């Protein structure tokens, strides 16, 4: 049986395009409904001719609640669902759109799937009330899977689809750059939640002990002025690159001995996957979702306690003295490319969609009024 699927997204990020194209080959029809063309702090451009699915913009708006987060408010979703009559609706997280989809589920035969990156440390009671009405879940790793189980989801209804990246951009090759000092990459928004002050303290410890190193910072944000002032005050070897395109970011990863993710709480940052696919190990705080899923040994990276600058400094020092060889980085990139491929993510998503459709069909049959013909 073919499936008509509607996938709800705040925006269509370029790195999702290969995944959705793969998913489109597995279903009868895939409609992606977005609330906005891009996030206000990014200027993404999407080539619609490269899409194997239907893209539509919902009537509504995106309300900024912080520098890095926007909440979609849409009033065109019910009419779109009425027109499309999907077999399955895949919602992005526990949002207002998810509530609308669950209301639609009650008056239709559509199944609902929630695709979530919820972290174990997130506690929101309203989400728990939604769980019994959801037919299946797509988690981004063990952290979100554990949170779903805590909220009462059945283990059999949870399917894991890791983040994926554009393998044409993020792949391993020998870097065209060479630095006199071992380089560490930080890629992300310059905001409090990213743990940049922990990285700053670790850099101070290395600088105090005479450890030769360099921090390449890619990104913008409200903390930049304060960070630059602190770097000047302590004469630290930091370089601020500002916003960069994907090709430039990939080269920053390749030229680094490791990528550093010191976030206080970060769901499933794409940075981790991008770095590994470039063959660059990652040093991540335990507040980073899925860090322990992917950083399984010293070849892949290390995990330190959130806010522990000394632990971070020790991990960074290890990579300055024993960086991975070109062969080990190639092996890491090859393993990561297989793990984080768009086709792998699309297969997991399809398994969730198929499961949800089957579960919903069974629920509809069970909820039908009994008639005498049922016994014949």
Short mmCIF file of C-alpha atoms in Angstrom, two decimals:
data_model
loop_
_atom_site.label_atom_id
_atom_site.label_comp_id
_atom_site.label_asym_id
_atom_site.label_seq_id
_atom_site.Cartn_x
_atom_site.Cartn_y
_atom_site.Cartn_z
CA UNK A 1 0.00 0.00 0.00
CA UNK A 2 1.34 3.42 -0.97
CA UNK A 3 1.47 6.28 1.52
CA UNK A 4 0.75 9.98 1.20
CA UNK A 5 2.90 11.77 3.78
CA UNK A 6 2.88 15.36 5.04
CA UNK A 7 6.04 16.55 6.79
CA UNK A 8 5.83 19.72 8.92
CA UNK A 9 8.97 21.86 9.29
CA UNK A 10 9.63 25.34 10.64
CA UNK A 11 11.93 25.97 7.68
CA UNK A 12 13.47 23.76 5.01
CA UNK A 13 17.17 23.60 5.89
CA UNK A 14 19.48 22.75 2.95
CA UNK A 15 20.95 19.73 4.77
CA UNK A 16 17.46 18.16 4.99
CA UNK A 17 16.97 18.20 1.22
CA UNK A 18 18.85 14.91 0.44
CA UNK A 19 17.00 13.12 3.27
CA UNK A 20 13.58 14.26 2.06
CA UNK A 21 14.45 13.36 -1.53
CA UNK A 22 15.37 9.83 -0.38
CA UNK A 23 12.14 9.58 1.63
CA UNK A 24 10.13 10.76 -1.38
CA UNK A 25 11.28 7.71 -3.35
CA UNK A 26 9.80 5.40 -0.70
CA UNK A 27 6.29 6.91 -0.45
CA UNK A 28 3.55 7.68 -2.97
CA UNK A 29 3.59 11.42 -2.30
CA UNK A 30 5.58 13.64 0.07
CA UNK A 31 4.43 17.17 0.88
CA UNK A 32 6.74 19.33 3.01
CA UNK A 33 4.92 22.24 4.66
CA UNK A 34 7.10 25.04 6.09
CA UNK A 35 6.24 28.04 8.26
CA UNK A 36 8.99 30.26 6.82
CA UNK A 37 11.49 30.25 3.97
CA UNK A 38 14.45 30.73 6.32
CA UNK A 39 15.40 31.58 9.89
CA UNK A 40 15.91 35.28 10.55
CA UNK A 41 19.59 34.80 11.46
CA UNK A 42 20.33 32.74 8.34
CA UNK A 43 19.95 33.37 4.63
CA UNK A 44 19.41 29.94 3.12
CA UNK A 45 18.62 29.53 -0.55
CA UNK A 46 17.02 26.31 -1.79
CA UNK A 47 17.01 25.11 -5.39
CA UNK A 48 13.40 23.94 -5.78
CA UNK A 49 14.25 22.20 -9.06
CA UNK A 50 16.36 19.75 -7.01
CA UNK A 51 13.33 18.66 -4.93
CA UNK A 52 11.62 15.32 -5.50
CA UNK A 53 8.75 16.36 -3.22
CA UNK A 54 6.12 19.10 -3.02
CA UNK A 55 7.00 22.21 -0.98
CA UNK A 56 4.33 24.58 0.33
CA UNK A 57 4.45 27.61 2.63
CA UNK A 58 1.82 27.75 5.38
CA UNK A 59 0.06 30.97 6.26
CA UNK A 60 1.51 32.18 9.53
CA UNK A 61 4.62 33.65 11.10
CA UNK A 62 7.72 32.77 13.11
CA UNK A 63 7.93 34.39 16.55
CA UNK A 64 11.50 34.85 17.88
CA UNK A 65 11.85 33.82 21.53
CA UNK A 66 15.66 33.98 21.69
CA UNK A 67 18.65 34.60 19.42
CA UNK A 68 18.69 30.95 18.31
CA UNK A 69 15.02 29.91 18.63
CA UNK A 70 11.81 30.80 16.83
CA UNK A 71 8.32 29.40 17.38
CA UNK A 72 6.01 28.85 14.37
CA UNK A 73 2.42 30.07 14.58
CA UNK A 74 0.40 28.85 11.57
CA UNK A 75 -3.28 29.21 10.81
CA UNK A 76 -3.26 27.55 7.41
CA UNK A 77 -2.48 23.99 8.52
CA UNK A 78 -6.03 22.62 9.01
CA UNK A 79 -7.13 23.69 5.53
CA UNK A 80 -3.97 22.14 4.00
CA UNK A 81 -4.57 18.84 5.79
CA UNK A 82 -8.19 18.85 4.67
CA UNK A 83 -7.06 19.30 1.07
CA UNK A 84 -4.17 16.79 1.12
CA UNK A 85 -5.82 14.08 3.28
CA UNK A 86 -2.47 12.48 4.21
CA UNK A 87 -2.09 8.95 5.52
CA UNK A 88 0.68 10.10 7.87
CA UNK A 89 1.66 13.50 9.30
CA UNK A 90 5.26 13.84 10.53
CA UNK A 91 5.57 16.72 13.01
CA UNK A 92 8.79 18.47 14.00
CA UNK A 93 8.90 18.28 17.79
CA UNK A 94 6.15 19.04 20.31
CA UNK A 95 4.86 22.30 18.87
CA UNK A 96 1.60 24.15 18.25
CA UNK A 97 1.57 22.51 14.82
CA UNK A 98 1.77 19.12 16.53
CA UNK A 99 -1.31 19.99 18.59
CA UNK A 100 -3.14 20.90 15.36
CA UNK A 101 -2.05 17.61 13.76
CA UNK A 102 -3.29 15.62 16.77
CA UNK A 103 -6.66 17.40 16.59
CA UNK A 104 -6.83 16.49 12.89
CA UNK A 105 -6.02 12.88 13.79
CA UNK A 106 -9.16 12.72 15.96
CA UNK A 107 -11.45 13.65 13.06
CA UNK A 108 -9.65 11.70 10.33
CA UNK A 109 -7.80 8.45 9.70
CA UNK A 110 -4.37 10.12 9.53
CA UNK A 111 -1.55 8.80 11.69
CA UNK A 112 0.80 11.19 13.51
CA UNK A 113 4.56 10.79 13.93
CA UNK A 114 6.66 13.12 16.09
CA UNK A 115 10.26 13.70 15.02
CA UNK A 116 12.03 14.95 18.13
CA UNK A 117 15.45 15.88 19.43
CA UNK A 118 14.22 16.23 23.02
CA UNK A 119 17.02 16.01 25.59
CA UNK A 120 16.93 13.89 28.75
CA UNK A 121 17.24 17.06 30.86
CA UNK A 122 14.18 18.72 29.30
CA UNK A 123 11.10 18.42 31.50
CA UNK A 124 7.88 19.77 30.02
CA UNK A 125 4.65 18.22 31.27
CA UNK A 126 2.57 19.28 28.26
CA UNK A 127 4.63 17.01 26.01
CA UNK A 128 3.85 13.99 28.16
CA UNK A 129 0.13 14.53 27.57
CA UNK A 130 0.62 14.29 23.81
CA UNK A 131 2.49 10.97 23.84
CA UNK A 132 -0.50 8.55 24.15
CA UNK A 133 -2.11 10.04 21.02
CA UNK A 134 0.99 9.67 18.84
CA UNK A 135 1.37 6.61 16.60
CA UNK A 136 5.18 6.59 16.28
CA UNK A 137 8.26 8.64 17.08
CA UNK A 138 11.53 9.44 15.33
CA UNK A 139 14.36 10.15 17.77
CA UNK A 140 17.71 11.74 16.96
CA UNK A 141 19.67 9.43 19.28
CA UNK A 142 19.75 7.80 22.71
CA UNK A 143 19.10 11.07 24.56
CA UNK A 144 15.81 11.79 22.78
CA UNK A 145 14.88 8.09 22.85
CA UNK A 146 15.42 8.03 26.63
CA UNK A 147 13.29 11.15 27.06
CA UNK A 148 10.48 9.61 25.03
CA UNK A 149 10.59 6.44 27.13
CA UNK A 150 10.44 8.58 30.29
CA UNK A 151 7.30 10.25 28.90
CA UNK A 152 5.62 6.88 28.38
CA UNK A 153 6.27 6.09 24.72
CA UNK A 154 6.47 2.40 23.83
CA UNK A 155 9.96 1.27 22.84
CA UNK A 156 8.60 -0.45 19.72
CA UNK A 157 7.16 2.84 18.45
CA UNK A 158 10.52 4.73 18.54
CA UNK A 159 12.80 4.77 15.49
CA UNK A 160 16.22 6.44 15.45
CA UNK A 161 17.30 8.66 12.55
CA UNK A 162 20.61 10.43 13.10
CA UNK A 163 21.30 13.83 11.62
CA UNK A 164 22.80 13.70 8.15
CA UNK A 165 24.91 16.13 6.16
CA UNK A 166 25.76 16.90 2.55
CA UNK A 167 28.50 14.37 1.76
CA UNK A 168 29.57 16.44 -1.26
CA UNK A 169 30.74 19.17 1.16
CA UNK A 170 31.66 17.43 4.40
CA UNK A 171 34.17 14.71 3.54
CA UNK A 172 37.76 13.93 4.46
CA UNK A 173 40.75 15.08 2.46
CA UNK A 174 44.06 16.59 3.39
CA UNK A 175 43.54 20.20 4.41
CA UNK A 176 44.83 22.92 2.12
CA UNK A 177 45.76 24.93 5.21
CA UNK A 178 48.59 24.41 7.65
CA UNK A 179 49.04 26.24 10.93
CA UNK A 180 52.12 26.56 13.11
CA UNK A 181 49.96 25.59 16.11
CA UNK A 182 47.46 22.73 16.55
CA UNK A 183 44.06 24.22 15.71
CA UNK A 184 40.71 23.58 17.41
CA UNK A 185 37.43 24.46 15.69
CA UNK A 186 34.37 25.98 17.32
CA UNK A 187 31.39 26.33 14.97
CA UNK A 188 28.09 27.78 16.20
CA UNK A 189 26.24 30.79 17.50
CA UNK A 190 28.14 32.96 19.98
CA UNK A 191 25.57 32.74 22.79
CA UNK A 192 25.69 31.78 26.47
CA UNK A 193 24.26 28.29 25.98
CA UNK A 194 27.15 27.23 23.74
CA UNK A 195 29.59 27.08 26.67
CA UNK A 196 32.11 29.49 25.16
CA UNK A 197 33.29 30.73 28.56
CA UNK A 198 34.24 27.14 29.44
CA UNK A 199 36.29 27.00 26.24
CA UNK A 200 37.82 30.35 27.16
CA UNK A 201 38.89 29.07 30.59
CA UNK A 202 40.34 25.90 29.04
CA UNK A 203 42.31 28.01 26.57
CA UNK A 204 43.65 30.13 29.44
CA UNK A 205 44.83 26.97 31.23
CA UNK A 206 46.63 25.74 28.09
CA UNK A 207 48.13 29.18 27.50
CA UNK A 208 49.33 29.36 31.12
CA UNK A 209 51.03 25.97 30.78
CA UNK A 210 52.71 26.94 27.53
CA UNK A 211 50.69 24.54 25.36
CA UNK A 212 50.83 25.69 21.76
CA UNK A 213 47.28 25.87 20.34
CA UNK A 214 44.90 27.95 18.24
CA UNK A 215 41.09 28.39 18.45
CA UNK A 216 39.23 29.00 15.17
CA UNK A 217 35.78 30.45 15.91
CA UNK A 218 33.16 30.34 13.15
CA UNK A 219 29.85 32.06 13.85
CA UNK A 220 28.24 35.25 15.05
CA UNK A 221 26.23 36.23 18.09
CA UNK A 222 25.76 38.68 20.96
CA UNK A 223 28.81 37.38 22.90
CA UNK A 224 31.35 38.22 20.20
CA UNK A 225 32.42 41.63 21.58
CA UNK A 226 32.86 40.29 25.12
CA UNK A 227 34.80 37.25 23.87
CA UNK A 228 37.11 39.37 21.71
CA UNK A 229 37.79 41.71 24.64
CA UNK A 230 38.73 38.75 26.86
CA UNK A 231 41.00 37.33 24.15
CA UNK A 232 42.83 40.65 23.85
CA UNK A 233 43.10 41.02 27.63
CA UNK A 234 44.76 37.61 28.05
CA UNK A 235 46.53 37.49 24.67
CA UNK A 236 44.91 34.21 23.76
CA UNK A 237 45.41 32.56 20.32
CA UNK A 238 41.82 32.92 19.11
CA UNK A 239 40.74 33.82 15.56
CA UNK A 240 37.17 34.96 14.89
CA UNK A 241 36.07 34.05 11.36
CA UNK A 242 32.49 35.29 11.55
CA UNK A 243 29.79 33.58 9.48
CA UNK A 244 31.11 31.25 6.76
CA UNK A 245 29.55 29.15 4.02
CA UNK A 246 29.47 25.35 4.20
CA UNK A 247 32.59 24.83 2.04
CA UNK A 248 34.62 27.18 4.23
CA UNK A 249 33.34 25.52 7.42
CA UNK A 250 34.34 22.10 6.08
CA UNK A 251 37.88 23.37 5.50
CA UNK A 252 37.99 24.72 9.08
CA UNK A 253 37.14 21.21 10.35
CA UNK A 254 39.78 19.57 8.16
CA UNK A 255 42.52 21.92 9.31
CA UNK A 256 41.71 21.31 13.01
CA UNK A 257 43.05 18.53 15.23
CA UNK A 258 39.62 18.45 16.91
CA UNK A 259 36.30 20.25 17.00
CA UNK A 260 35.14 21.50 20.42
CA UNK A 261 31.48 21.49 21.52
CA UNK A 262 31.35 22.84 25.08
CA UNK A 263 27.58 23.50 25.08
CA UNK A 264 25.69 23.64 28.36
CA UNK A 265 22.64 22.00 26.76
CA UNK A 266 22.50 21.27 23.04
CA UNK A 267 20.05 18.83 21.51
CA UNK A 268 21.76 17.28 18.49
CA UNK A 269 24.07 19.82 16.89
CA UNK A 270 24.83 19.25 13.24
CA UNK A 271 28.37 20.43 13.96
CA UNK A 272 29.19 17.09 15.58
CA UNK A 273 28.18 15.14 12.46
CA UNK A 274 29.86 17.58 10.05
CA UNK A 275 33.16 17.35 11.91
CA UNK A 276 33.18 13.55 12.08
CA UNK A 277 32.37 13.27 8.37
CA UNK A 278 35.41 15.47 7.68
CA UNK A 279 37.51 13.01 9.70
CA UNK A 280 37.96 15.41 12.61
CA UNK A 281 37.36 14.06 16.15
CA UNK A 282 35.07 15.95 18.52
CA UNK A 283 35.52 16.99 22.15
CA UNK A 284 31.99 17.49 23.51
CA UNK A 285 30.38 18.34 26.83
CA UNK A 286 27.97 15.77 28.22
CA UNK A 287 25.20 18.35 27.75
CA UNK A 288 25.44 17.74 24.00
CA UNK A 289 22.73 15.35 22.84
CA UNK A 290 23.96 12.10 21.27
CA UNK A 291 27.59 12.87 22.16
CA UNK A 292 27.99 9.47 23.81
CA UNK A 293 26.25 7.80 20.83
CA UNK A 294 28.88 8.94 18.38
CA UNK A 295 32.08 9.59 20.37
CA UNK A 296 32.61 5.94 21.20
CA UNK A 297 36.37 5.93 21.62
CA UNK A 298 39.45 8.13 21.51
CA UNK A 299 39.46 7.94 17.73
CA UNK A 300 36.05 9.59 17.48
CA UNK A 301 36.54 12.04 20.34
CA UNK A 302 36.03 12.60 24.04
CA UNK A 303 33.20 13.63 26.37
CA UNK A 304 33.78 15.89 29.38
CA UNK A 305 31.52 17.15 32.16
CA UNK A 306 29.65 20.30 31.20
CA UNK A 307 31.44 23.38 32.56
CA UNK A 308 34.59 21.45 33.57
CA UNK A 309 37.26 23.65 31.98
CA UNK A 310 40.14 21.55 33.38
CA UNK A 311 38.74 18.34 31.81
CA UNK A 312 38.32 20.16 28.51
CA UNK A 313 41.88 21.52 28.66
CA UNK A 314 43.25 18.01 29.33
CA UNK A 315 41.32 16.59 26.36
CA UNK A 316 42.55 19.39 24.09
CA UNK A 317 46.13 18.91 25.28
CA UNK A 318 45.92 15.21 24.37
CA UNK A 319 45.11 16.09 20.77
CA UNK A 320 47.93 18.66 20.56
CA UNK A 321 50.45 15.99 21.49
CA UNK A 322 48.81 12.97 19.76
CA UNK A 323 46.70 14.12 16.81
CA UNK A 324 45.05 11.49 14.65
CA UNK A 325 47.02 10.33 11.64
CA UNK A 326 45.74 10.89 8.10
CA UNK A 327 44.86 7.18 7.88
CA UNK A 328 42.87 7.24 11.14
CA UNK A 329 41.02 10.36 10.04
CA UNK A 330 40.15 8.71 6.73
CA UNK A 331 38.75 5.70 8.58
CA UNK A 332 36.74 7.94 10.92
CA UNK A 333 35.29 9.83 7.94
CA UNK A 334 34.35 6.61 6.13
CA UNK A 335 32.57 5.20 9.20
CA UNK A 336 30.75 8.50 9.75
CA UNK A 337 29.68 8.81 6.11
CA UNK A 338 27.93 5.45 6.36
CA UNK A 339 26.35 6.22 9.74
CA UNK A 340 25.14 9.72 8.85
CA UNK A 341 24.14 9.26 5.20
CA UNK A 342 20.82 10.74 3.98
CA UNK A 343 19.68 7.29 2.88
CA UNK A 344 20.17 5.87 6.40
CA UNK A 345 18.08 8.68 7.90
CA UNK A 346 15.38 8.30 5.23
CA UNK A 347 15.14 4.54 5.83
CA UNK A 348 14.58 5.08 9.56
CA UNK A 349 11.96 7.75 8.83
CA UNK A 350 10.14 5.45 6.42
CA UNK A 351 10.12 2.63 9.00
CA UNK A 352 8.47 5.03 11.47
CA UNK A 353 5.92 6.22 8.89
CA UNK A 354 5.05 2.66 7.85
CA UNK A 355 4.68 1.57 11.50
CA UNK A 356 2.47 4.57 12.29
CA UNK A 357 0.19 3.93 9.31
CA UNK A 358 -0.23 0.28 10.31
CA UNK A 359 -0.95 1.18 13.95
CA UNK A 360 -3.49 3.81 12.95
CA UNK A 361 -5.26 1.39 10.60
CA UNK A 362 -5.60 -1.09 13.45
CA UNK A 363 -6.95 1.65 15.76
CA UNK A 364 -9.56 2.66 13.18
CA UNK A 365 -10.74 -0.94 12.79
CA UNK A 366 -10.97 -1.39 16.59
CA UNK A 367 -12.94 1.84 16.98
CA UNK A 368 -15.59 0.94 14.38
CA UNK A 369 -19.04 0.20 15.78
CA UNK A 370 -19.77 -3.55 15.82
CA UNK A 371 -22.18 -4.78 13.19
CA UNK A 372 -23.73 -8.17 12.63
CA UNK A 373 -21.80 -8.59 9.38
CA UNK A 374 -18.51 -8.62 11.35
CA UNK A 375 -19.38 -12.13 12.58
CA UNK A 376 -20.24 -13.46 9.13
#
